[in-house]
Amino acid sequence: MRTRLAHLGNAAVWWLLATLIGASACSHAEPFTPGGYAPGGPFSDTLPHQLTYNLGTDLTPVWLPDGGALVYAFSRQDRPDRDFCLATLPADGGARIRTICNTGPNTDDSLDAYLWPAIGARGRIAFVQTSMPVGFLQPSRVAIVIASLANPSAATPIRAFPYPSSTGRLDAPTDVAWLGDSALVYVGNTVAYASPCFRCPLDTLVIGQEVVRLDLRNPNPVPQVVPGTSYASSVEPALSGSSAYFTLGGDSRVYQEDLTSGAVTTVHDFGAAGIARDVRVVGNRLVAVVGGSVSFAIDSILGPLQRDGGGTLYAVDLTSGQETVMPLAGRFVRHPALAPDGKRVVVEAYAAGGGEDADLWLLMIP
Amino acid sequence: MRARLTLVGLMFAGAIPVAGQGTGAITGQVRDGEHATPLVAARVILDGGPLVATTDGRGGYRLREVTAGWHKVTALFIGYRGLTRDSVLVRTGQTTPLDFELTASPIEIAPLSVTAPVDSLLDPLATADAQRYGAEDFRRLPISSVDEAIGLSAGAVGESYRGGRLGQQAFILDGLAVKNQLDASTGSLGLRIPPDMLTEAALVTNAFSARFGQAVSGLINLVTKDGGERWQGRAAYETDRPLGQGGDFGLDRVLLQADGPLFGRVRFAGAADASGRLDADPVNAPRPSDPRDPRAAEPWLLPHNSGEQLDLAGKFTVPIGSHQTFRLFGIHSAEQRLLYDPAYKYDPDLAPGRRVRGDLISAHVQRSFEPRSAVVDLRLAYFVREFIRGTLAQPVDYRFGAFTGKSLEIVGEDIAQRQDSAAARNPIPGLVLPELSENTVWGVPAFFNGRGSRGDLGWNNFHELRGQLDASLGAGKDGDIYAGVEVASQRVRTFQRTFGYLPVGDSVPPTTVADFSPFSGAAYTEVQVRGRELAVTGGLRYDRFDSRTTAVTLNRGSRQSLSPRVAVSTVLKGATLVVSYGRFSQAPDYQYLVDAAFDDSTRTGRFRRGNPALAYEKSTQYEFSLRVRPTPPTSLKVNIYVRRLEGLVASVPLGVDPDSTIFGNQDNGSVKGGEIVFTRETRGGWGVRVSYTLQQAQATSTSAFVLRRLIAIDPLTHDTIIPAKAEFPLDFDRRHGLTTIFTAQLSNSAGPRLLGVRPLAGFEAAVILRYASGLPFSHIDSTGTLVGPPNDRRLPSTSSLDLLIRRPVRLAGLRGGVYLDLRNLLNRRNQIAARTDNGQVTPDFLTLQNLADQAYLAHPEPIPFESPRYRAAADLDGNGYIDGATELKPLYLAAARDFTQPLFFYGAPRLVRIGMEVVF
């Protein structure tokens, strides 16, 4: 009996051992981890609502293909050189999820800007890289680059600026967008610096010259001017990639050109509402900025020149041609981004009286 | 039981003679048992050969170079019955007396198991101070590594011994000198012997044999076990998983050991020690006061602070013929650590990582020459140590606990290993310019880094091929002569790059690369003469090294050092007095021969010029040691020593640039101290050892680097007083140290019987109590200027209580045990560092406020809502911005408080490990 009990007692110790071994299968305690402290939703739920409050400028929003987030360019206020970075912003607002900046060596003494993001269907991003030494007037480097969204720092330049064109020298691209998954379109611009008055600071004038197409299937893509787009002020490729919508300086109409045949049709005319620009189209929904603080004139030196301080957002049902005016109280807008669902629009908004840098606002099309 | 008592007594052993470290000797007389007459030309055989001694005209014999451990000794004489004594314990450097009385008979009797009686404490042949720890100590005490065991010794402060700097010790592994000659003062040896592989570890702090050099503070003597006559081993697993949060630091440790015969007379011993811990350097820092701090809720584990190590060791023992033994020993140690950096608290993956690998293979041939009892040992060893530290190429992926199962990848590792300084002029691919983190709980851009790492990349590789020939020759029964030579051909390769995300130039120092092949050699001779109550040992060692660097210097070439060592010991009425004198020298760390691109531990600065003309660092030590045995089980040892340090490497100014310095043999110092060790050997189930150290370690510097800061203006005459020399405490000047080790073991019939079992039967316990006065530190003001002499302030004292309890378990033929190992049982919060500006662990409020204000002034810009820095609670007016001093400054202040948390100012918290073991 005593022996049996002794075995039992020892068995208890071995049971303890087994427990220990079992415990070893448990997971360990985890070190503390930083939480997510940034805002997770919009500042205000009422529409339209302000997405960004940056005291610097927020520019050129574009939607990710799934409509879940935006990519835009913002001016950094925490650096003296005020670099522009690209950032991803949740669709409904909140904190920037990710930023893409030029963090290479020796960037402190130059204004390095990433602008005009365009998101491709295969996880690629095209954008414009510029770099300008602090104190200089003109950028020392302008290029369209392509990278994967996963590793945007490893970007490949595909078109450097300036380059000569049939209409003169093109200094910078705007409205960069994917045309299908193997071509880009953009508006080629000349850039001039002029003072609007005696002793006024120089103003940068971006003068749209033409719509340009870059076929990326060519290892060294050659810019191809899209005929009939002289003095283009904006471009938007159709979803099919076979045609593109565009606007012209001083013109209230929105055009569509078949890129194969070259046939141009007028999609919509805003008429007396004013000059149309910044056209975006999703399905049968078209939005554009119309009227507002915009002027078009033939400058004796610079030629046709459209000065644009923003306007009013219009939405058009292309099926019926019905226009919906979407005013933003006290503000003019530019560069709208129409979500893939065709309902949400994010715009750059400027105080109508001037004096404020642009912020992004979200509007819903009724 | 006697054997166990003797084993336990190992740790209390007091002294050893100056014989070769790692080996001892057996001496005695073979007599006729009936007439007590000496038997001449009798043979005394160790472990069946090949080590054999023949008795001289007085029947005396001496077996030299006997590996420490248990042995079987047989005496044979024609016409007499052979006599075998089993379980003869030989300790490192110690002479074990063993007499034989043979009876005339042709029949050999069966071996008789005895324990050789020896009183090492009073043995006048034992002249050196050695504090030893046997294999049983590693099992029974709350220690888990050689470092921890040696740290229990009197005079040890971490890895500093008798006030010396780090790296002033050498390792003797089975009689072979092993040292990280490249950066011992700032780095580890790179090799760790699994404790289960050890027969004993000992710290020798004076009068060590002339056989050994390359150390001025002490020797760490390690003896590994040979394979036994039958297979035996141990497997153990330790963890702290069941303790949950607050006690679970992510520990997993597996120990395996086995040894036994392979075939013929070939034996093998091998051990593996694999451990991982999610927080490899836990600290007992208080919980942060701000509940928003992510550490506030779970303050125990630090992120990105894990470590894992693997140590493998194997040893083949091959007797060749009747007079030779060949031993082949190999060890592989690999350690990798993630290093928590408070600046990367919120982006921990960007904090650095470190990898250290060490490999050693050594061959040892021992041949004995019977007629003169001579023994010759030839050792060849190849040692490689590689170190890299930098940014991790990718976050670690843990497989089990803290084990990743693969090597950490460091960004730029290939460039460093190629020593491609041309490529390294450009930014290192994969390194990104750091920015102020957006991920902090405070949001504001201050103190904490993100996006990119610090950009440091350091790599070095040290190879050494060492040959060592030692001979011992008997000069009669009362004398021994030792002589030997050693040569080492080394290769040093280093690579250091800082700010690797920037190109070299302007503010970025150039990449430093070195590749050179030093050569060092030494020769020694030593004589030991013994009388009845007097022993004299004298030795002389000659060292020489040539850095053979390619650096341009006017004073390049070989350096030499001559080191005499003398010890006299005598017995005085139940006491033994040892007087010793020794000069010791070590070549400077080779890292100081070449340029350094970033901080070293010597002083401050970011670039230092190497000095190929550096000479030996030296010390001279005088010591008196008195040993008495008041009662049979107790002993008392008192050591008083004075040690003078000369030519220690320091960095001294070069030109007027405070960041531009050169290394030189500039610092001197002195250490005076006394040690008292009281021991009660384990009898009646318990034993105790109490050691107390009183010490003063001061530097005496004539360095302009120091003097410049000590210039004073006489308040009366207004004369400028330039001191001729400056004295200040050395970094490891610990004045008082007290260590108490208490062990107890209950018998197998102890305690009440419950359910047929005695729960307390065989129960073992060991307690270590430590108290130490505080170490010194310097007062440096906010501008970085030293205030007053260096090291003129002191940290508070520290104490700890460690406990290990073990319960043997036996079931179904399996033997084993469960144990509980508790370190810092009382969870005492020991302060081990202080801020140099105020001597406290945290900055005072004004300093904190100043930090916050400076950070605010650097970034006063409003934080908009969409910024990842926006914190809604700080937007007091709800306007979508955190703006203005009212809203921003509290965040900056909180961030400053967070950043200055005194994490590493505290020692380890209570650490618990639960272990289970199986012995076979």
mmCIF file of N, CA and C in Angstrom, chain A residues 5 95 100 109 111 124 136 207 248 280 295 322 324:
data_model
loop_
_atom_site.group_PDB
_atom_site.id
_atom_site.type_symbol
_atom_site.label_atom_id
_atom_site.label_comp_id
_atom_site.label_asym_id
_atom_site.label_seq_id
_atom_site.Cartn_x
_atom_site.Cartn_y
_atom_site.Cartn_z
ATOM 1 N N LEU A 5 1.179 4.193 -2.788
ATOM 2 C CA LEU A 5 1.043 5.618 -2.494
ATOM 3 C C LEU A 5 2.283 6.393 -2.942
ATOM 4 N N ALA A 95 -6.852 60.160 -40.658
ATOM 5 C CA ALA A 95 -5.421 60.446 -40.773
ATOM 6 C C ALA A 95 -4.837 59.807 -42.024
ATOM 7 N N ILE A 100 4.449 59.101 -49.161
ATOM 8 C CA ILE A 100 5.542 58.780 -50.080
ATOM 9 C C ILE A 100 6.317 60.074 -50.289
ATOM 10 N N ASP A 109 18.017 70.747 -48.713
ATOM 11 C CA ASP A 109 18.229 72.063 -49.314
ATOM 12 C C ASP A 109 17.519 72.205 -50.651
ATOM 13 N N LEU A 111 13.445 71.863 -52.640
ATOM 14 C CA LEU A 111 12.014 71.574 -52.555
ATOM 15 C C LEU A 111 11.747 70.392 -53.473
ATOM 16 N N ARG A 124 0.316 49.856 -59.965
ATOM 17 C CA ARG A 124 1.389 50.788 -60.300
ATOM 18 C C ARG A 124 0.920 52.219 -60.078
ATOM 19 N N PHE A 136 15.807 78.891 -55.634
ATOM 20 C CA PHE A 136 15.773 78.948 -57.093
ATOM 21 C C PHE A 136 14.331 79.154 -57.549
ATOM 22 N N ILE A 207 0.767 76.910 -68.513
ATOM 23 C CA ILE A 207 -0.041 77.158 -69.710
ATOM 24 C C ILE A 207 -0.201 75.854 -70.475
ATOM 25 N N LEU A 248 -10.500 72.638 -73.270
ATOM 26 C CA LEU A 248 -9.548 73.574 -73.872
ATOM 27 C C LEU A 248 -9.636 74.915 -73.153
ATOM 28 N N ARG A 280 -13.669 65.173 -65.262
ATOM 29 C CA ARG A 280 -13.511 63.785 -64.811
ATOM 30 C C ARG A 280 -14.789 63.042 -65.165
ATOM 31 N N SER A 295 -9.829 83.127 -66.114
ATOM 32 C CA SER A 295 -9.820 84.077 -67.225
ATOM 33 C C SER A 295 -8.977 83.498 -68.349
ATOM 34 N N GLN A 322 -28.331 66.463 -67.862
ATOM 35 C CA GLN A 322 -28.747 67.322 -66.755
ATOM 36 C C GLN A 322 -27.540 67.726 -65.909
ATOM 37 N N THR A 324 -25.898 69.443 -62.509
ATOM 38 C CA THR A 324 -26.123 69.702 -61.085
ATOM 39 C C THR A 324 -24.983 70.581 -60.598
#
